[in-house]
Amino acid sequence: MTLKVKTIGDYFGYKSAVMITHGNETLTFSSTNNVDFDYEVTTSDTGEPGTLLVTLWNISKEIRNKIHKNDFLVLKTGPTALYGKLASGNITKISPETNSDGDYSFQIAASQGGDYSKDKKVYSHFNGSKLVKKTVKESNGKTISYTVKQTKKVNITFKKGITAKRIIKRIQRETGIKINPFNLKKDKVYKKGYTLSAKPLNAIKAIVKDCDSKCYVRGDGLAIEDGSKPNPYNEHIYFDRANGLLTEPTLNDDDSGSKTYTGDVAEDPRVNGGSSTYIKSEIVTGLKRVQTVTHSKSDGDYKMEVTWHG
């Protein structure tokens, strides 16, 4: 069977826009309206959420004051034919404005995907009540004892014989975490049951590891792969020196002996950590998975630095 990977790349006519929503109001900063901003977005297949940093230039104080921590930010970018959403997430930090030779700028940082780190409802929930005796001292010196009902919080415990897939599905239902694809190499059976005491994202990672599979953040959700598909997202992305590949990839060797390749590529919002892209170059040719990609716009220059697995 022939694997279709080639896509005509028209890497010109770039534009970008940042949308920030606070309550019912959305602020839009667009390059087509001559708003000056830069960005840097990094995603990988390591399991950590992607990072998003936007630098806005010469924005009035009135507009800056409308941007708050936890506001939702969406970044769109790309050439005319491929323009679309690159990243989104809740704002985690807003840096103070700085002045560089009369150009004023401030930075906004966001974490891609949902923030499940503080979502306690998945691993600690209502499990009934118990009677508790309390004693209080009145102003006249007398003490009064009384009994009240107190809710008891406990960790979610799964019965003996529970499977990994069912546990993950429960976490997904409780938190709203999006998972696509969801393919486990094996569906481990926990013969002694399972107690979900970790934070939800960490719990999923641990369970997926038990199933000899891989879990990582992709877009606004998670991807769980069993490693059986070289192109699980059916992406058809092709790079050569005439189509997006700006530099010849260089070979990287690490201490473990695994090989990766790194090169500069024209900005393409379709590429994320875990993406499958076909590369044709002097040093490497073939379908390669993206380990890490950093998208950037700086002084009007749009590009990506991509590291592929060898």
XYZ file of C-alpha atoms in Angstrom, residues 13-209:
197
model
C 1.611 35.291 2.469
C 2.119 34.755 6.212
C -0.161 36.297 8.795
C -0.874 35.733 12.488
C -3.377 36.704 15.153
C -3.739 36.424 18.923
C -7.189 36.264 20.530
C -7.502 36.716 24.310
C -10.854 36.085 26.008
C -11.735 37.494 29.430
C -15.333 36.823 30.430
C -17.558 37.922 27.545
C -14.923 40.137 25.910
C -12.336 38.991 23.346
C -9.333 41.097 22.361
C -7.840 40.444 18.916
C -4.292 41.402 17.927
C -3.660 40.733 14.238
C -0.715 41.244 11.923
C -3.191 42.194 9.181
C -4.155 45.198 11.336
C -0.491 46.154 11.740
C -0.299 45.022 15.375
C 3.307 44.121 16.119
C 3.859 40.919 18.084
C 6.243 37.954 18.198
C 5.659 34.433 19.476
C 7.440 31.232 20.439
C 5.566 27.941 20.803
C 7.198 24.636 21.749
C 5.595 21.188 21.768
C 7.111 17.731 22.136
C 6.229 14.068 22.508
C 7.777 13.887 25.988
C 4.500 14.143 27.921
C 4.938 17.702 29.192
C 2.433 20.426 28.190
C 3.536 22.731 25.396
C 4.689 26.266 26.165
C 3.423 29.442 24.550
C 5.046 32.881 24.793
C 3.693 35.995 23.047
C 5.455 39.368 23.010
C 3.197 42.343 22.236
C 4.678 45.694 21.238
C 3.429 49.230 21.876
C 0.042 48.328 23.346
C -1.824 50.998 25.305
C -2.149 50.725 29.086
C -5.941 50.636 28.732
C -5.745 47.492 26.583
C -3.009 45.871 28.711
C -5.201 46.239 31.795
C -7.881 44.104 30.112
C -5.545 41.088 29.994
C -5.453 38.881 33.100
C -3.955 35.675 34.358
C -6.140 32.630 33.494
C -7.641 34.392 30.448
C -7.875 32.048 27.445
C -5.453 32.722 24.607
C -5.620 31.400 21.023
C -2.782 31.846 18.514
C -3.417 31.461 14.777
C -0.673 31.656 12.188
C 0.630 30.375 8.881
C 0.932 31.047 5.165
C -2.207 31.800 3.157
C -2.925 28.183 2.198
C -2.226 26.720 5.655
C -3.352 29.485 8.024
C -4.966 28.091 11.151
C -4.798 27.529 14.887
C -1.321 26.794 16.207
C -1.858 26.778 19.970
C -4.187 27.743 22.791
C -4.221 27.728 26.561
C -4.819 29.683 29.737
C -2.502 32.552 30.561
C -0.112 31.653 33.390
C 1.992 34.821 33.589
C 2.012 38.432 32.354
C 5.388 40.161 32.544
C 5.725 43.905 33.273
C 6.165 46.254 30.345
C 9.733 47.093 29.334
C 11.180 49.929 27.245
C 13.830 49.340 24.575
C 14.828 52.567 22.815
C 11.254 53.828 22.807
C 9.636 50.501 21.878
C 7.464 49.215 24.696
C 6.725 45.520 25.040
C 5.328 42.972 27.480
C 5.136 39.187 27.413
C 2.294 36.752 27.978
C 2.995 33.121 28.857
C 0.457 30.308 28.591
C 0.401 26.547 28.998
C -1.154 24.537 26.207
C -3.967 22.118 26.872
C -6.096 21.962 29.999
C -4.635 22.696 33.417
C -5.524 19.540 35.338
C -2.770 19.889 37.942
C -5.140 21.276 40.586
C -8.211 19.279 39.667
C -8.736 17.387 42.925
C -12.157 16.024 42.070
C -10.667 13.106 40.166
C -8.640 11.658 43.016
C -10.465 12.874 46.111
C -14.250 12.950 46.233
C -17.252 12.618 48.561
C -17.514 9.153 50.027
C -20.177 9.488 52.695
C -20.080 11.029 56.183
C -19.214 10.257 59.780
C -20.226 11.640 63.200
C -17.651 13.861 64.886
C -17.797 15.099 68.492
C -16.892 18.768 68.982
C -16.445 20.809 72.161
C -16.648 24.611 72.430
C -16.155 26.973 75.359
C -18.746 29.711 75.979
C -18.004 33.229 77.252
C -19.264 32.294 80.723
C -16.644 29.563 81.007
C -18.957 26.607 80.434
C -18.139 23.973 77.831
C -20.698 22.454 75.486
C -20.208 19.227 73.536
C -22.184 18.298 70.434
C -22.051 15.901 67.542
C -22.035 16.878 63.868
C -21.840 15.093 60.549
C -18.583 15.617 58.675
C -17.927 14.602 55.103
C -15.016 12.248 54.598
C -12.752 12.601 51.592
C -10.999 9.481 50.315
C -9.084 8.428 47.230
C -10.963 6.688 44.427
C -10.369 2.952 44.715
C -11.041 0.498 41.897
C -11.985 -3.097 42.547
C -9.809 -6.127 41.840
C -9.492 -6.991 38.166
C -9.956 -3.413 36.909
C -8.321 -2.703 33.554
C -6.107 0.242 32.616
C -8.487 1.413 29.922
C -11.432 1.582 32.312
C -9.403 3.594 34.845
C -8.297 6.087 32.191
C -11.877 6.377 30.910
C -13.018 7.194 34.466
C -10.341 9.897 34.798
C -11.353 11.269 31.398
C -15.009 11.408 32.426
C -14.252 13.132 35.747
C -11.871 15.777 34.368
C -12.965 16.302 30.771
C -9.463 15.545 29.476
C -9.553 15.001 25.704
C -7.690 11.912 24.476
C -7.033 11.280 20.782
C -5.765 8.841 19.695
C -6.391 6.361 22.507
C -4.461 3.195 21.663
C -2.879 1.017 24.362
C -0.365 -1.666 23.416
C -1.848 -3.830 26.164
C -4.752 -3.277 28.527
C -3.157 -4.163 31.844
C -5.322 -5.876 34.431
C -4.721 -4.744 38.012
C -5.375 -7.972 39.907
C -5.250 -6.290 43.314
C -7.251 -3.274 42.212
C -5.972 0.276 41.884
C -6.048 3.370 44.102
C -6.006 6.659 42.242
C -4.118 8.979 44.550
C -1.943 10.872 42.057
C -2.878 13.986 40.139
C -4.907 13.032 37.061
C -2.320 13.770 34.379
C 0.413 11.975 36.327
C -1.933 9.065 36.972
C -2.667 8.631 33.262
C 1.052 8.755 32.446
C 1.823 6.055 35.031
C -0.984 3.781 33.824
C -0.020 4.223 30.156
C 3.568 3.318 31.056
